[in-house]
């Protein structure tokens, strides 16, 4: 119903509203990606279907949130911080689940999945506090969030997840490596956006970047990219 009324009365987007533009394009890209993953799901061997389903869910959840964020931005000219974090707290744990799902062939245990999910929730909840609740201490919340982020990076690059990927070898190892790069480089975009949008010792970054544009680019790259890595892995293993 809400979605429907949004279609009927659309707020105006100015030509030079780049933030609004990235919300709009983000919304369309996520919808297209979700449709792609859902529709391709059944062409794969059973053991890959859950992974592709999760790729579809990640982009679908983001598409719905982007639709709301686009409208929120257009009518309030204000960062939709709340929707942003609700989106992340649903989709980032699902991205952690993707690691578990592809490593299951090497015997990954649920405890690995829960550990990564827990760390990602800590990372996001502390980030939300810094951005929305206690902005005066944004740099401290950001540091706490950053520590959780580094533990995730450690786990997948050097910890247990890496050992499982090596045990699996072949295309699973290659896909795991690519996902690791997404987390190390693609996810590192977010702290930059955070620093551009909150007060702290890094105030010099404030005028240089726009927080929402950084987050929007990061989301498109990471969510669709993650999904495509998993898709590619499923294609490769089904060919054999
Ligand atoms: C699809 C959404 C994704 C992949 C979101 C990822 C978000 C992060 C990796 C956020 C990380 C943050 C820090 C490491 C420190 C500052 C606060 C955050 C939450 C922006």
Short mmCIF file of C-alpha atoms and ligand atoms in Angstrom, two decimals:
data_model
loop_
_atom_site.label_atom_id
_atom_site.label_comp_id
_atom_site.label_asym_id
_atom_site.label_seq_id
_atom_site.Cartn_x
_atom_site.Cartn_y
_atom_site.Cartn_z
CA UNK A 1 0.00 0.00 0.00
CA UNK A 2 2.76 2.40 1.00
CA UNK A 3 4.76 1.42 -2.04
CA UNK A 4 1.71 2.03 -4.20
CA UNK A 5 0.99 5.52 -2.89
CA UNK A 6 4.66 6.36 -3.43
CA UNK A 7 4.21 5.59 -7.08
CA UNK A 8 1.27 7.99 -7.25
CA UNK A 9 2.91 11.00 -5.62
CA UNK A 10 6.61 11.25 -6.31
CA UNK A 11 8.64 14.07 -4.82
CA UNK A 12 10.66 16.12 -7.23
CA UNK A 13 14.35 15.34 -7.78
CA UNK A 14 16.46 18.34 -8.82
CA UNK A 15 18.92 17.95 -11.72
CA UNK A 16 21.88 18.55 -9.46
CA UNK A 17 20.70 16.33 -6.62
CA UNK A 18 23.41 13.70 -6.88
CA UNK A 19 22.48 12.11 -3.59
CA UNK A 20 18.90 11.67 -4.76
CA UNK A 21 20.16 10.32 -8.06
CA UNK A 22 22.29 7.63 -6.39
CA UNK A 23 19.34 6.62 -4.20
CA UNK A 24 17.24 6.22 -7.33
CA UNK A 25 19.82 4.31 -9.34
CA UNK A 26 20.66 2.20 -6.28
CA UNK A 27 17.03 1.26 -5.93
CA UNK A 28 16.76 0.16 -9.57
CA UNK A 29 20.08 -1.71 -9.55
CA UNK A 30 19.10 -3.66 -6.43
CA UNK A 31 15.69 -4.55 -7.90
CA UNK A 32 17.27 -5.77 -11.13
CA UNK A 33 19.88 -7.80 -9.24
CA UNK A 34 17.23 -9.37 -6.99
CA UNK A 35 15.12 -10.37 -10.00
CA UNK A 36 18.21 -11.84 -11.66
CA UNK A 37 19.19 -13.96 -8.64
CA UNK A 38 15.67 -15.18 -7.91
CA UNK A 39 15.01 -16.14 -11.51
CA UNK A 40 18.31 -17.96 -11.98
CA UNK A 41 18.07 -19.86 -8.70
CA UNK A 42 16.37 -23.00 -9.97
CA UNK A 43 18.82 -23.55 -12.81
CA UNK A 44 21.46 -24.60 -10.29
CA UNK A 45 22.23 -27.77 -8.47
CA UNK A 46 20.36 -28.05 -5.18
CA UNK A 47 23.40 -27.42 -3.00
CA UNK A 48 23.86 -23.92 -4.47
CA UNK A 49 20.24 -22.80 -4.38
CA UNK A 50 20.35 -21.49 -0.83
CA UNK A 51 23.41 -19.37 -1.64
CA UNK A 52 21.72 -17.84 -4.68
CA UNK A 53 18.51 -17.36 -2.69
CA UNK A 54 20.49 -15.44 -0.06
CA UNK A 55 22.06 -13.25 -2.81
CA UNK A 56 18.52 -12.52 -3.98
CA UNK A 57 17.33 -11.72 -0.47
CA UNK A 58 20.23 -9.35 0.19
CA UNK A 59 19.54 -7.32 -2.94
CA UNK A 60 15.76 -7.52 -2.49
CA UNK A 61 15.89 -6.22 1.08
CA UNK A 62 18.20 -3.43 -0.10
CA UNK A 63 15.87 -2.59 -3.02
CA UNK A 64 12.93 -2.09 -0.65
CA UNK A 65 15.01 0.05 1.72
CA UNK A 66 16.38 2.11 -1.17
CA UNK A 67 12.87 2.78 -2.35
CA UNK A 68 12.06 4.23 1.07
CA UNK A 69 15.39 6.04 1.44
CA UNK A 70 14.97 7.67 -1.97
CA UNK A 71 11.55 8.97 -0.95
CA UNK A 72 12.79 10.02 2.51
CA UNK A 73 15.66 11.95 0.98
CA UNK A 74 13.42 13.55 -1.65
CA UNK A 75 10.86 14.79 0.89
CA UNK A 76 13.16 15.70 3.81
CA UNK A 77 16.57 16.42 2.23
CA UNK A 78 18.03 14.57 5.19
CA UNK A 79 20.05 11.36 5.53
CA UNK A 80 17.76 8.38 6.12
CA UNK A 81 20.08 7.06 8.84
CA UNK A 82 17.50 4.85 10.49
CA UNK A 83 16.45 3.04 7.30
CA UNK A 84 20.11 2.79 6.31
CA UNK A 85 21.01 0.89 9.46
CA UNK A 86 17.92 -1.29 9.40
CA UNK A 87 18.92 -2.28 5.87
CA UNK A 88 22.49 -3.04 6.97
CA UNK A 89 21.54 -4.95 10.08
CA UNK A 90 19.45 -7.28 7.90
CA UNK A 91 21.76 -7.58 4.89
CA UNK A 92 25.27 -7.62 6.37
CA UNK A 93 24.58 -10.69 8.57
CA UNK A 94 23.21 -12.35 5.42
CA UNK A 95 26.51 -11.58 3.71
CA UNK A 96 28.21 -13.38 6.60
CA UNK A 97 25.86 -16.31 5.98
CA UNK A 98 27.17 -16.44 2.39
CA UNK A 99 30.66 -17.18 3.71
CA UNK A 100 29.27 -20.04 5.77
CA UNK A 101 27.21 -21.41 2.88
CA UNK A 102 30.09 -21.60 0.42
CA UNK A 103 32.42 -23.11 3.06
CA UNK A 104 29.90 -25.77 4.06
CA UNK A 105 31.44 -28.13 1.50
CA UNK A 106 34.63 -28.04 3.62
CA UNK A 107 32.67 -28.70 6.80
CA UNK A 108 32.10 -25.16 8.10
CA UNK A 109 30.21 -25.22 11.38
CA UNK A 110 27.28 -23.05 12.40
CA UNK A 111 29.47 -21.56 15.14
CA UNK A 112 31.55 -19.81 12.46
CA UNK A 113 28.38 -18.35 10.96
CA UNK A 114 27.09 -17.10 14.32
CA UNK A 115 30.46 -15.61 15.19
CA UNK A 116 30.55 -13.57 11.98
CA UNK A 117 26.90 -12.56 12.39
CA UNK A 118 27.56 -11.44 15.96
CA UNK A 119 30.61 -9.39 14.95
CA UNK A 120 28.72 -7.72 12.12
CA UNK A 121 25.86 -6.77 14.44
CA UNK A 122 28.31 -5.30 16.96
CA UNK A 123 29.95 -3.35 14.13
CA UNK A 124 26.63 -1.92 12.97
CA UNK A 125 25.00 -1.21 16.33
CA UNK A 126 28.04 0.71 17.57
CA UNK A 127 28.13 2.58 14.23
CA UNK A 128 24.46 3.51 14.63
CA UNK A 129 25.08 4.87 18.11
CA UNK A 130 27.87 7.06 16.78
CA UNK A 131 25.89 8.29 13.83
CA UNK A 132 22.46 8.76 15.37
CA UNK A 133 22.38 8.52 19.16
CA UNK A 134 25.61 9.88 20.63
CA UNK A 135 27.21 11.93 17.86
CA UNK A 136 29.47 13.80 20.27
CA UNK A 137 31.38 10.56 20.80
CA UNK A 138 31.18 9.42 17.20
CA UNK A 139 34.93 8.77 17.04
CA UNK A 140 34.79 6.37 20.02
CA UNK A 141 31.80 4.46 18.64
CA UNK A 142 33.51 4.40 15.29
CA UNK A 143 36.61 2.90 16.87
CA UNK A 144 34.57 0.17 18.57
CA UNK A 145 32.85 -0.54 15.27
CA UNK A 146 36.20 -0.60 13.51
CA UNK A 147 37.57 -3.20 15.93
CA UNK A 148 34.64 -5.54 15.20
CA UNK A 149 35.26 -4.94 11.49
CA UNK A 150 38.93 -5.89 11.86
CA UNK A 151 38.07 -9.11 13.68
CA UNK A 152 35.80 -10.05 10.75
CA UNK A 153 38.62 -9.26 8.32
CA UNK A 154 41.02 -11.35 10.41
CA UNK A 155 38.65 -14.32 10.62
CA UNK A 156 38.07 -14.55 6.91
CA UNK A 157 41.58 -13.66 5.71
CA UNK A 158 43.69 -15.52 8.27
CA UNK A 159 41.44 -17.33 10.71
CA UNK A 160 39.21 -20.36 10.63
CA UNK A 161 37.30 -19.38 7.49
CA UNK A 162 40.54 -19.21 5.53
CA UNK A 163 41.57 -22.70 6.63
CA UNK A 164 38.23 -24.09 5.54
CA UNK A 165 38.52 -22.36 2.17
CA UNK A 166 41.94 -23.90 1.67
CA UNK A 167 40.62 -27.31 2.57
CA UNK A 168 37.87 -26.88 -0.02
CA UNK A 169 40.28 -25.63 -2.70
CA UNK A 170 39.40 -25.01 -6.34
CA UNK A 171 36.58 -22.65 -7.22
CA UNK A 172 35.40 -22.41 -3.59
CA UNK A 173 38.81 -21.10 -2.53
CA UNK A 174 38.84 -18.62 -5.43
CA UNK A 175 35.34 -17.36 -4.58
CA UNK A 176 36.26 -17.07 -0.90
CA UNK A 177 39.31 -14.97 -1.81
CA UNK A 178 37.22 -12.61 -3.93
CA UNK A 179 34.68 -12.20 -1.13
CA UNK A 180 37.59 -11.47 1.23
CA UNK A 181 38.71 -8.66 -1.06
CA UNK A 182 35.20 -7.24 -1.07
CA UNK A 183 35.23 -7.13 2.71
CA UNK A 184 38.74 -5.65 2.94
CA UNK A 185 38.41 -3.02 0.21
CA UNK A 186 34.69 -2.70 -0.54
CA UNK A 187 33.65 -2.51 3.11
CA UNK A 188 36.43 -0.06 3.94
CA UNK A 189 34.42 2.51 1.97
CA UNK A 190 31.93 2.73 4.85
CA UNK A 191 34.20 4.11 7.60
CA UNK A 192 35.10 6.86 5.10
CA UNK A 193 31.43 7.73 4.69
CA UNK A 194 31.03 7.65 8.46
CA UNK A 195 33.93 10.05 8.96
CA UNK A 196 32.51 12.37 6.31
CA UNK A 197 29.16 12.45 8.10
CA UNK A 198 30.02 12.62 11.81
CA UNK A 199 32.04 15.06 13.92
CA UNK A 200 35.50 13.99 15.18
CA UNK A 201 39.26 14.40 14.77
CA UNK A 202 38.70 13.65 11.08
CA UNK A 203 36.57 16.78 10.49
CA UNK A 204 38.75 17.65 7.51
CA UNK A 205 36.92 14.92 5.59
CA UNK A 206 33.55 16.62 6.03
CA UNK A 207 33.56 18.81 2.96
CA UNK A 208 35.47 16.39 0.77
CA UNK A 209 32.90 13.63 0.45
CA UNK A 210 29.18 13.23 0.85
CA UNK A 211 28.31 10.45 3.28
CA UNK A 212 25.20 9.22 1.47
CA UNK A 213 26.87 9.06 -1.93
CA UNK A 214 29.72 7.00 -0.46
CA UNK A 215 27.29 4.64 1.30
CA UNK A 216 25.16 4.30 -1.86
CA UNK A 217 28.12 3.44 -4.07
CA UNK A 218 29.45 1.04 -1.42
CA UNK A 219 26.12 -0.76 -1.15
CA UNK A 220 25.74 -1.26 -4.89
CA UNK A 221 29.30 -2.51 -5.33
CA UNK A 222 29.24 -4.80 -2.31
CA UNK A 223 25.75 -6.28 -2.39
CA UNK A 224 25.55 -6.91 -6.10
CA UNK A 225 29.24 -7.86 -6.27
CA UNK A 226 28.91 -10.41 -3.45
CA UNK A 227 25.90 -11.92 -5.15
CA UNK A 228 27.72 -12.22 -8.47
CA UNK A 229 30.72 -13.94 -6.89
CA UNK A 230 28.41 -16.57 -5.44
CA UNK A 231 26.52 -16.82 -8.73
CA UNK A 232 29.78 -17.34 -10.59
CA UNK A 233 30.82 -20.06 -8.15
CA UNK A 234 27.51 -21.85 -8.68
CA UNK A 235 27.93 -21.62 -12.48
CA UNK A 236 31.45 -23.02 -12.32
CA UNK A 237 30.58 -25.92 -10.04
CA UNK A 238 27.53 -26.82 -12.07
CA UNK A 239 29.58 -27.08 -15.26
CA UNK A 240 31.64 -29.91 -13.87
C1 LIG B 1 25.36 -3.79 2.22
C2 LIG B 1 25.90 -3.11 3.29
C3 LIG B 1 27.17 -3.25 3.77
C4 LIG B 1 28.14 -4.24 3.18
C5 LIG B 1 27.54 -2.44 4.89
C6 LIG B 1 28.71 -2.49 5.52
C7 LIG B 1 28.99 -1.57 6.55
C8 LIG B 1 30.19 -1.44 7.20
C9 LIG B 1 31.34 -2.35 6.92
C10 LIG B 1 30.30 -0.40 8.19
C11 LIG B 1 31.36 -0.18 8.96
C12 LIG B 1 31.59 0.90 9.93
C13 LIG B 1 32.85 0.97 10.49
C14 LIG B 1 33.89 -0.06 10.23
C15 LIG B 1 33.27 2.07 11.40
C16 LIG B 1 32.35 3.25 11.37
C17 LIG B 1 30.93 2.83 11.44
C18 LIG B 1 30.50 1.93 10.29
C19 LIG B 1 29.23 1.23 10.78
C20 LIG B 1 30.17 2.81 9.09
#
